[in-house]
Amino acid sequence: MFKKIRAHKPASILAIPLLLVATFVNAHSPPKEAKVYFIGLTDGAVVESPLKVKFGIEGFGITPAGTTGTRRHTAGHHHVLMDVVQMPDMDAPIPRDAKHIHFDDGETEALLQLTPGKHTLQLLLGDEQHEPQDPPLFSKKIEITVR
Ligand SMILES: [Cu+2]
């Protein structure tokens, strides 16, 4: 029995750094083909308020903000950037204000109250601490007109 334990010890010591490297590489890194997008809402659309928007995601998952454990490495939660001219800092938590709307519960649709006129909408995924993934997952910015 002692022999067996000794034989396994060097292997487990080696396994620890390897596991750490693997976790670091995979942390919050969506695969290249992953994407987020608005379902059924196209650039140039003329819409009415309130506007029901549906958030699509492929190649990555949805999980509420604050998720712990390994799930946080393979999923995030949506944010709608409304009339945001410059994308927020990708290495910091996404601001929380009228232009940066968080869907903390992992919602995949929302009812947006919009004033008449032109607006831009863009989706940006965030991690358990509201920071964009690395590389970030964001949709194309679309412009809509509210009647
Ligand atoms: Cu958030």
Tab-separated table of N, CA and C and ligand atoms in Angstrom:
chain	number	residue	atom	x	y	z
A	1	MET	N	0.831	-1.210	0.000
A	1	MET	CA	0.000	0.000	0.000
A	1	MET	C	0.869	1.264	0.000
A	2	PHE	N	1.949	1.230	0.829
A	2	PHE	CA	2.829	2.404	0.869
A	2	PHE	C	3.474	2.658	-0.480
A	3	LYS	N	3.814	1.553	-1.139
A	3	LYS	CA	4.458	1.665	-2.446
A	3	LYS	C	3.554	2.424	-3.424
A	4	LYS	N	2.309	2.084	-3.397
A	4	LYS	CA	1.340	2.687	-4.313
A	4	LYS	C	1.266	4.208	-4.117
A	5	ILE	N	1.182	4.615	-2.853
A	5	ILE	CA	1.083	6.045	-2.546
A	5	ILE	C	2.322	6.785	-3.045
A	6	ARG	N	3.481	6.181	-2.803
A	6	ARG	CA	4.730	6.812	-3.249
A	6	ARG	C	4.746	6.971	-4.769
A	7	ALA	N	4.255	5.950	-5.418
A	7	ALA	CA	4.284	5.972	-6.878
A	7	ALA	C	3.389	7.089	-7.432
A	8	HIS	N	2.339	7.386	-6.731
A	8	HIS	CA	1.408	8.405	-7.232
A	8	HIS	C	1.807	9.826	-6.875
A	9	LYS	N	2.598	9.961	-5.839
A	9	LYS	CA	2.929	11.302	-5.356
A	9	LYS	C	3.582	12.206	-6.419
A	10	PRO	N	4.641	11.747	-7.086
A	10	PRO	CA	5.243	12.650	-8.065
A	10	PRO	C	4.257	13.054	-9.153
A	11	ALA	N	3.409	12.151	-9.521
A	11	ALA	CA	2.438	12.462	-10.575
A	11	ALA	C	1.468	13.547	-10.123
A	12	SER	N	1.010	13.493	-8.869
A	12	SER	CA	0.054	14.507	-8.427
A	12	SER	C	0.721	15.864	-8.260
A	13	ILE	N	1.997	15.861	-7.869
A	13	ILE	CA	2.707	17.128	-7.744
A	13	ILE	C	2.836	17.783	-9.128
A	14	LEU	N	3.093	16.980	-10.106
A	14	LEU	CA	3.186	17.493	-11.476
A	14	LEU	C	1.832	17.988	-11.981
A	15	ALA	N	0.809	17.287	-11.569
A	15	ALA	CA	-0.534	17.594	-12.083
A	15	ALA	C	-1.027	18.956	-11.604
A	16	ILE	N	-0.607	19.396	-10.466
A	16	ILE	CA	-1.117	20.666	-9.923
A	16	ILE	C	-0.756	21.863	-10.821
A	17	PRO	N	0.534	22.040	-11.152
A	17	PRO	CA	0.827	23.174	-12.033
A	17	PRO	C	0.163	23.060	-13.402
A	18	LEU	N	0.062	21.853	-13.927
A	18	LEU	CA	-0.584	21.666	-15.225
A	18	LEU	C	-2.046	22.089	-15.170
A	19	LEU	N	-2.702	21.742	-14.087
A	19	LEU	CA	-4.105	22.082	-13.909
A	19	LEU	C	-4.281	23.601	-13.814
A	20	LEU	N	-3.369	24.248	-13.114
A	20	LEU	CA	-3.437	25.706	-12.971
A	20	LEU	C	-3.280	26.385	-14.318
A	21	VAL	N	-2.352	25.891	-15.120
A	21	VAL	CA	-2.129	26.474	-16.452
A	21	VAL	C	-3.384	26.306	-17.295
A	22	ALA	N	-3.948	25.115	-17.257
A	22	ALA	CA	-5.140	24.832	-18.053
A	22	ALA	C	-6.294	25.736	-17.630
A	23	THR	N	-6.468	25.939	-16.338
A	23	THR	CA	-7.555	26.778	-15.830
A	23	THR	C	-7.341	28.223	-16.260
A	24	PHE	N	-6.101	28.670	-16.190
A	24	PHE	CA	-5.802	30.053	-16.555
A	24	PHE	C	-6.105	30.306	-18.029
A	25	VAL	N	-5.694	29.366	-18.868
A	25	VAL	CA	-5.900	29.539	-20.310
A	25	VAL	C	-7.388	29.560	-20.645
A	26	ASN	N	-8.148	28.699	-19.988
A	26	ASN	CA	-9.567	28.591	-20.321
A	26	ASN	C	-10.435	29.648	-19.655
A	27	ALA	N	-9.922	30.294	-18.618
A	27	ALA	CA	-10.746	31.201	-17.835
A	27	ALA	C	-11.336	32.310	-18.698
A	28	HIS	N	-12.642	32.360	-18.742
A	28	HIS	CA	-13.346	33.461	-19.389
A	28	HIS	C	-12.983	33.644	-20.852
A	29	SER	N	-12.475	32.605	-21.491
A	29	SER	CA	-12.101	32.754	-22.900
A	29	SER	C	-13.074	31.980	-23.788
A	30	PRO	N	-14.028	32.708	-24.381
A	30	PRO	CA	-14.960	32.027	-25.273
A	30	PRO	C	-14.222	31.498	-26.503
A	31	PRO	N	-14.708	30.428	-27.097
A	31	PRO	CA	-14.085	29.946	-28.330
A	31	PRO	C	-14.243	30.978	-29.449
A	32	LYS	N	-13.364	30.884	-30.433
A	32	LYS	CA	-13.353	31.859	-31.530
A	32	LYS	C	-14.701	32.022	-32.223
A	33	GLU	N	-15.425	30.910	-32.332
A	33	GLU	CA	-16.687	30.953	-33.094
A	33	GLU	C	-17.863	31.473	-32.257
A	34	ALA	N	-17.629	31.734	-30.969
A	34	ALA	CA	-18.720	32.199	-30.104
A	34	ALA	C	-19.189	33.582	-30.535
A	35	LYS	N	-20.487	33.835	-30.358
A	35	LYS	CA	-21.004	35.157	-30.709
A	35	LYS	C	-22.267	35.486	-29.927
A	36	VAL	N	-22.532	36.784	-29.781
A	36	VAL	CA	-23.799	37.263	-29.229
A	36	VAL	C	-24.442	38.165	-30.273
A	37	TYR	N	-25.764	38.188	-30.283
A	37	TYR	CA	-26.475	38.936	-31.329
A	37	TYR	C	-27.921	39.168	-30.904
A	38	PHE	N	-28.531	40.167	-31.513
A	38	PHE	CA	-29.960	40.404	-31.292
A	38	PHE	C	-30.736	39.476	-32.222
A	39	ILE	N	-31.730	38.819	-31.675
A	39	ILE	CA	-32.544	37.913	-32.493
A	39	ILE	C	-33.670	38.718	-33.136
A	40	GLY	N	-33.718	38.710	-34.453
A	40	GLY	CA	-34.835	39.322	-35.174
A	40	GLY	C	-34.868	40.834	-35.152
A	41	LEU	N	-33.763	41.457	-34.806
A	41	LEU	CA	-33.713	42.920	-34.822
A	41	LEU	C	-32.517	43.319	-35.673
A	42	THR	N	-32.813	44.029	-36.746
A	42	THR	CA	-31.726	44.324	-37.685
A	42	THR	C	-31.394	45.808	-37.698
A	43	ASP	N	-30.209	46.089	-38.177
A	43	ASP	CA	-29.735	47.459	-38.307
A	43	ASP	C	-30.714	48.220	-39.199
A	44	GLY	N	-31.119	49.412	-38.778
A	44	GLY	CA	-32.018	50.239	-39.569
A	44	GLY	C	-33.494	49.989	-39.301
A	45	ALA	N	-33.811	49.088	-38.384
A	45	ALA	CA	-35.210	48.763	-38.100
A	45	ALA	C	-35.953	49.973	-37.532
A	46	VAL	N	-37.226	50.094	-37.902
A	46	VAL	CA	-38.099	51.120	-37.333
A	46	VAL	C	-39.033	50.393	-36.361
A	47	VAL	N	-39.009	50.831	-35.114
A	47	VAL	CA	-39.700	50.070	-34.068
A	47	VAL	C	-40.560	50.981	-33.196
A	48	GLU	N	-41.296	50.367	-32.291
A	48	GLU	CA	-42.076	51.129	-31.326
A	48	GLU	C	-41.593	50.809	-29.924
A	49	SER	N	-41.812	51.750	-29.016
A	49	SER	CA	-41.443	51.543	-27.622
A	49	SER	C	-42.695	51.248	-26.813
A	50	PRO	N	-42.655	50.357	-25.828
A	50	PRO	CA	-41.475	49.578	-25.432
A	50	PRO	C	-41.121	48.515	-26.467
A	51	LEU	N	-39.836	48.248	-26.591
A	51	LEU	CA	-39.340	47.308	-27.592
A	51	LEU	C	-38.890	46.025	-26.907
A	52	LYS	N	-39.451	44.918	-27.357
A	52	LYS	CA	-39.014	43.628	-26.818
A	52	LYS	C	-37.801	43.160	-27.619
A	53	VAL	N	-36.688	42.984	-26.926
A	53	VAL	CA	-35.482	42.511	-27.607
A	53	VAL	C	-35.097	41.141	-27.049
A	54	LYS	N	-34.624	40.298	-27.952
A	54	LYS	CA	-34.185	38.949	-27.550
A	54	LYS	C	-32.697	38.836	-27.825
A	55	PHE	N	-32.003	38.273	-26.838
A	55	PHE	CA	-30.547	38.166	-26.928
A	55	PHE	C	-30.146	36.753	-27.324
A	56	GLY	N	-29.388	36.655	-28.396
A	56	GLY	CA	-28.911	35.347	-28.843
A	56	GLY	C	-27.458	35.140	-28.449
A	57	ILE	N	-27.100	33.883	-28.260
A	57	ILE	CA	-25.707	33.545	-27.965
A	57	ILE	C	-25.413	32.180	-28.566
A	58	GLU	N	-24.227	32.036	-29.109
A	58	GLU	CA	-23.789	30.754	-29.658
A	58	GLU	C	-22.371	30.477	-29.218
A	59	GLY	N	-22.093	29.249	-28.869
A	59	GLY	CA	-20.732	28.839	-28.537
A	59	GLY	C	-20.288	29.188	-27.130
A	60	PHE	N	-21.196	29.744	-26.330
A	60	PHE	CA	-20.884	30.118	-24.960
A	60	PHE	C	-22.210	30.100	-24.214
A	61	GLY	N	-22.161	30.072	-22.885
A	61	GLY	CA	-23.396	29.913	-22.127
A	61	GLY	C	-23.853	31.164	-21.416
A	62	ILE	N	-25.029	31.057	-20.815
A	62	ILE	CA	-25.592	32.149	-20.012
A	62	ILE	C	-25.716	31.669	-18.576
A	63	THR	N	-25.265	32.506	-17.660
A	63	THR	CA	-25.359	32.186	-16.245
A	63	THR	C	-25.506	33.511	-15.490
A	64	PRO	N	-26.180	33.503	-14.341
A	64	PRO	CA	-26.351	34.769	-13.620
A	64	PRO	C	-25.019	35.388	-13.180
A	65	ALA	N	-25.032	36.693	-12.973
A	65	ALA	CA	-23.867	37.382	-12.416
A	65	ALA	C	-23.560	36.778	-11.053
A	66	GLY	N	-22.298	36.744	-10.683
A	66	GLY	CA	-21.922	36.229	-9.376
A	66	GLY	C	-21.747	34.726	-9.341
A	67	THR	N	-21.934	34.062	-10.481
A	67	THR	CA	-21.764	32.606	-10.531
A	67	THR	C	-20.360	32.216	-10.083
A	68	THR	N	-20.280	31.173	-9.269
A	68	THR	CA	-18.979	30.676	-8.830
A	68	THR	C	-18.722	29.317	-9.471
A	69	GLY	N	-17.530	28.784	-9.245
A	69	GLY	CA	-17.211	27.468	-9.799
A	69	GLY	C	-16.828	27.540	-11.259
A	70	THR	N	-16.641	26.387	-11.866
A	70	THR	CA	-16.112	26.355	-13.231
A	70	THR	C	-17.101	26.892	-14.255
A	71	ARG	N	-18.386	26.896	-13.925
A	71	ARG	CA	-19.393	27.388	-14.872
A	71	ARG	C	-19.094	28.825	-15.315
A	72	ARG	N	-18.470	29.588	-14.433
A	72	ARG	CA	-18.196	30.985	-14.771
A	72	ARG	C	-17.203	31.128	-15.918
A	73	HIS	N	-16.481	30.034	-16.213
A	73	HIS	CA	-15.510	30.099	-17.314
A	73	HIS	C	-16.147	29.821	-18.671
A	74	THR	N	-17.356	29.311	-18.649
A	74	THR	CA	-17.976	28.909	-19.917
A	74	THR	C	-19.291	29.637	-20.177
A	75	ALA	N	-19.573	30.657	-19.361
A	75	ALA	CA	-20.840	31.363	-19.507
A	75	ALA	C	-20.722	32.772	-18.928
A	76	GLY	N	-21.624	33.634	-19.328
A	76	GLY	CA	-21.649	35.001	-18.804
A	76	GLY	C	-23.065	35.525	-18.819
A	77	HIS	N	-23.226	36.825	-18.605
A	77	HIS	CA	-24.565	37.422	-18.689
A	77	HIS	C	-24.537	38.625	-19.624
A	78	HIS	N	-25.705	38.895	-20.195
A	78	HIS	CA	-25.809	39.938	-21.222
A	78	HIS	C	-25.829	41.350	-20.633
A	79	HIS	N	-25.363	42.288	-21.434
A	79	HIS	CA	-25.499	43.717	-21.154
A	79	HIS	C	-25.927	44.376	-22.450
A	80	VAL	N	-26.853	45.308	-22.361
A	80	VAL	CA	-27.202	46.103	-23.531
A	80	VAL	C	-26.541	47.462	-23.372
A	81	LEU	N	-25.788	47.837	-24.381
A	81	LEU	CA	-25.200	49.178	-24.412
A	81	LEU	C	-26.117	50.012	-25.303
A	82	MET	N	-26.734	51.020	-24.706
A	82	MET	CA	-27.685	51.839	-25.438
A	82	MET	C	-27.111	53.235	-25.653
A	83	ASP	N	-26.987	53.615	-26.909
A	83	ASP	CA	-26.445	54.932	-27.270
A	83	ASP	C	-25.057	55.160	-26.673
A	84	VAL	N	-24.294	54.094	-26.589
A	84	VAL	CA	-22.915	54.206	-26.094
A	84	VAL	C	-22.005	54.483	-27.289
A	85	VAL	N	-21.286	55.587	-27.228
A	85	VAL	CA	-20.420	55.978	-28.345
A	85	VAL	C	-19.121	55.188	-28.293
A	86	GLN	N	-18.511	55.140	-27.114
A	86	GLN	CA	-17.245	54.425	-26.980
A	86	GLN	C	-17.423	53.217	-26.070
A	87	MET	N	-16.973	52.072	-26.545
A	87	MET	CA	-17.075	50.834	-25.755
A	87	MET	C	-16.386	51.032	-24.411
A	88	PRO	N	-16.952	50.457	-23.344
A	88	PRO	CA	-16.286	50.583	-22.038
A	88	PRO	C	-14.958	49.825	-22.002
A	89	ASP	N	-14.189	50.080	-20.969
A	89	ASP	CA	-12.907	49.397	-20.742
A	89	ASP	C	-13.154	47.885	-20.665
A	90	MET	N	-12.440	47.122	-21.489
A	90	MET	CA	-12.649	45.666	-21.535
A	90	MET	C	-11.972	44.945	-20.375
A	91	ASP	N	-11.176	45.657	-19.593
A	91	ASP	CA	-10.483	45.039	-18.456
A	91	ASP	C	-11.039	45.520	-17.127
A	92	ALA	N	-12.248	46.048	-17.150
A	92	ALA	CA	-12.866	46.564	-15.924
A	92	ALA	C	-14.342	46.192	-15.938
A	93	PRO	N	-14.976	46.199	-14.762
A	93	PRO	CA	-16.417	45.925	-14.751
A	93	PRO	C	-17.168	46.923	-15.642
A	94	ILE	N	-18.151	46.426	-16.340
A	94	ILE	CA	-18.960	47.268	-17.215
A	94	ILE	C	-19.730	48.250	-16.332
A	95	PRO	N	-19.732	49.543	-16.689
A	95	PRO	CA	-20.470	50.516	-15.858
A	95	PRO	C	-21.938	50.104	-15.735
A	96	ARG	N	-22.573	50.592	-14.702
A	96	ARG	CA	-23.993	50.288	-14.486
A	96	ARG	C	-24.744	51.611	-14.448
A	97	ASP	N	-25.364	51.964	-15.556
A	97	ASP	CA	-26.133	53.201	-15.627
A	97	ASP	C	-27.191	53.040	-16.727
A	98	ALA	N	-27.849	54.144	-17.072
A	98	ALA	CA	-28.956	54.065	-18.035
A	98	ALA	C	-28.495	53.587	-19.416
A	99	LYS	N	-27.210	53.766	-19.716
A	99	LYS	CA	-26.702	53.360	-21.033
A	99	LYS	C	-26.058	51.975	-21.031
A	100	HIS	N	-25.781	51.456	-19.848
A	100	HIS	CA	-25.157	50.134	-19.719
A	100	HIS	C	-26.072	49.294	-18.831
A	101	ILE	N	-26.914	48.500	-19.478
A	101	ILE	CA	-27.953	47.774	-18.744
A	101	ILE	C	-27.512	46.329	-18.523
A	102	HIS	N	-27.470	45.938	-17.250
A	102	HIS	CA	-27.032	44.583	-16.880
A	102	HIS	C	-28.233	43.651	-16.760
A	103	PHE	N	-28.066	42.434	-17.213
A	103	PHE	CA	-29.093	41.408	-17.042
A	103	PHE	C	-28.527	40.337	-16.124
A	104	ASP	N	-28.455	40.740	-14.845
A	104	ASP	CA	-27.798	39.952	-13.795
A	104	ASP	C	-28.362	38.549	-13.606
A	105	ASP	N	-29.634	38.377	-13.903
A	105	ASP	CA	-30.248	37.065	-13.656
A	105	ASP	C	-30.080	36.102	-14.826
A	106	GLY	N	-29.325	36.545	-15.824
A	106	GLY	CA	-29.137	35.683	-16.984
A	106	GLY	C	-30.304	35.763	-17.955
A	107	GLU	N	-31.018	36.893	-17.924
A	107	GLU	CA	-32.158	37.065	-18.831
A	107	GLU	C	-31.709	36.983	-20.293
A	108	THR	N	-32.606	36.476	-21.125
A	108	THR	CA	-32.289	36.390	-22.554
A	108	THR	C	-33.241	37.246	-23.383
A	109	GLU	N	-34.043	38.055	-22.707
A	109	GLU	CA	-34.869	39.027	-23.416
A	109	GLU	C	-35.214	40.162	-22.457
A	110	ALA	N	-35.621	41.290	-23.036
A	110	ALA	CA	-35.935	42.453	-22.208
A	110	ALA	C	-36.920	43.353	-22.936
A	111	LEU	N	-37.592	44.172	-22.166
A	111	LEU	CA	-38.497	45.168	-22.709
A	111	LEU	C	-37.816	46.523	-22.497
A	112	LEU	N	-37.422	47.164	-23.585
A	112	LEU	CA	-36.691	48.424	-23.467
A	112	LEU	C	-37.623	49.608	-23.690
A	113	GLN	N	-37.535	50.557	-22.779
A	113	GLN	CA	-38.286	51.804	-22.919
A	113	GLN	C	-37.383	52.778	-23.671
A	114	LEU	N	-37.860	53.217	-24.824
A	114	LEU	CA	-37.013	54.070	-25.664
A	114	LEU	C	-37.761	55.346	-26.039
A	115	THR	N	-37.044	56.452	-26.077
A	115	THR	CA	-37.644	57.708	-26.509
A	115	THR	C	-37.675	57.718	-28.041
A	116	PRO	N	-38.618	58.463	-28.632
A	116	PRO	CA	-38.673	58.519	-30.099
A	116	PRO	C	-37.359	59.033	-30.679
A	117	GLY	N	-37.029	58.543	-31.845
A	117	GLY	CA	-35.797	58.968	-32.518
A	117	GLY	C	-34.850	57.810	-32.738
A	118	LYS	N	-33.610	58.156	-33.080
A	118	LYS	CA	-32.605	57.126	-33.379
A	118	LYS	C	-31.868	56.686	-32.116
A	119	HIS	N	-31.624	55.404	-32.024
A	119	HIS	CA	-30.843	54.849	-30.910
A	119	HIS	C	-29.915	53.764	-31.438
A	120	THR	N	-28.799	53.577	-30.745
A	120	THR	CA	-27.947	52.442	-31.078
A	120	THR	C	-28.042	51.431	-29.949
A	121	LEU	N	-27.965	50.171	-30.327
A	121	LEU	CA	-28.003	49.065	-29.364
A	121	LEU	C	-26.865	48.106	-29.677
A	122	GLN	N	-26.239	47.624	-28.635
A	122	GLN	CA	-25.165	46.650	-28.800
A	122	GLN	C	-25.166	45.731	-27.588
A	123	LEU	N	-24.893	44.458	-27.814
A	123	LEU	CA	-24.789	43.502	-26.713
A	123	LEU	C	-23.330	43.302	-26.338
A	124	LEU	N	-23.074	43.188	-25.057
A	124	LEU	CA	-21.725	42.896	-24.565
A	124	LEU	C	-21.871	41.900	-23.417
A	125	LEU	N	-21.211	40.775	-23.529
A	125	LEU	CA	-21.303	39.775	-22.468
A	125	LEU	C	-20.339	40.119	-21.346
A	126	GLY	N	-20.708	39.783	-20.121
A	126	GLY	CA	-19.833	40.027	-18.974
A	126	GLY	C	-19.727	38.784	-18.110
A	127	ASP	N	-18.688	38.715	-17.308
A	127	ASP	CA	-18.468	37.553	-16.452
A	127	ASP	C	-19.137	37.734	-15.091
A	128	GLU	N	-18.773	36.893	-14.136
A	128	GLU	CA	-19.432	36.920	-12.825
A	128	GLU	C	-19.221	38.239	-12.095
A	129	GLN	N	-18.170	38.960	-12.495
A	129	GLN	CA	-17.922	40.266	-11.885
A	129	GLN	C	-18.194	41.409	-12.860
A	130	HIS	N	-18.966	41.104	-13.891
A	130	HIS	CA	-19.403	42.104	-14.872
A	130	HIS	C	-18.275	42.598	-15.776
A	131	GLU	N	-17.188	41.873	-15.840
A	131	GLU	CA	-16.103	42.238	-16.764
A	131	GLU	C	-16.281	41.465	-18.057
A	132	PRO	N	-15.991	42.106	-19.191
A	132	PRO	CA	-16.068	41.371	-20.459
A	132	PRO	C	-15.111	40.171	-20.458
A	133	GLN	N	-15.484	39.139	-21.218
A	133	GLN	CA	-14.623	37.977	-21.348
A	133	GLN	C	-13.369	38.380	-22.135
A	134	ASP	N	-12.436	37.441	-22.225
A	134	ASP	CA	-11.181	37.716	-22.927
A	134	ASP	C	-10.924	36.603	-23.937
A	135	PRO	N	-11.116	36.820	-25.224
A	135	PRO	CA	-11.539	38.079	-25.860
A	135	PRO	C	-13.013	38.383	-25.576
A	136	PRO	N	-13.389	39.683	-25.625
A	136	PRO	CA	-14.774	40.055	-25.315
A	136	PRO	C	-15.752	39.531	-26.364
A	137	LEU	N	-16.965	39.285	-25.919
A	137	LEU	CA	-18.040	38.849	-26.822
A	137	LEU	C	-19.024	39.994	-26.948
A	138	PHE	N	-19.062	40.624	-28.097
A	138	PHE	CA	-20.040	41.694	-28.301
A	138	PHE	C	-20.651	41.582	-29.684
A	139	SER	N	-21.868	42.117	-29.794
A	139	SER	CA	-22.568	42.053	-31.070
A	139	SER	C	-22.172	43.243	-31.921
A	140	LYS	N	-22.636	43.208	-33.151
A	140	LYS	CA	-22.525	44.368	-34.016
A	140	LYS	C	-23.399	45.460	-33.402
A	141	LYS	N	-22.987	46.718	-33.522
A	141	LYS	CA	-23.826	47.809	-33.022
A	141	LYS	C	-24.882	48.108	-34.092
A	142	ILE	N	-26.139	48.104	-33.681
A	142	ILE	CA	-27.190	48.398	-34.670
A	142	ILE	C	-27.853	49.723	-34.323
A	143	GLU	N	-28.361	50.375	-35.377
A	143	GLU	CA	-29.083	51.620	-35.150
A	143	GLU	C	-30.541	51.383	-35.489
A	144	ILE	N	-31.404	51.806	-34.576
A	144	ILE	CA	-32.852	51.653	-34.807
A	144	ILE	C	-33.511	53.016	-34.688
A	145	THR	N	-34.680	53.116	-35.274
A	145	THR	CA	-35.451	54.348	-35.151
A	145	THR	C	-36.749	54.025	-34.419
A	146	VAL	N	-36.994	54.765	-33.352
A	146	VAL	CA	-38.216	54.563	-32.574
A	146	VAL	C	-39.241	55.592	-33.015
A	147	ARG	N	-40.403	55.108	-33.415
A	147	ARG	CA	-41.481	56.005	-33.886
A	147	ARG	C	-42.070	56.826	-32.748
B	1	CU	CU	-23.256	42.772	-15.478
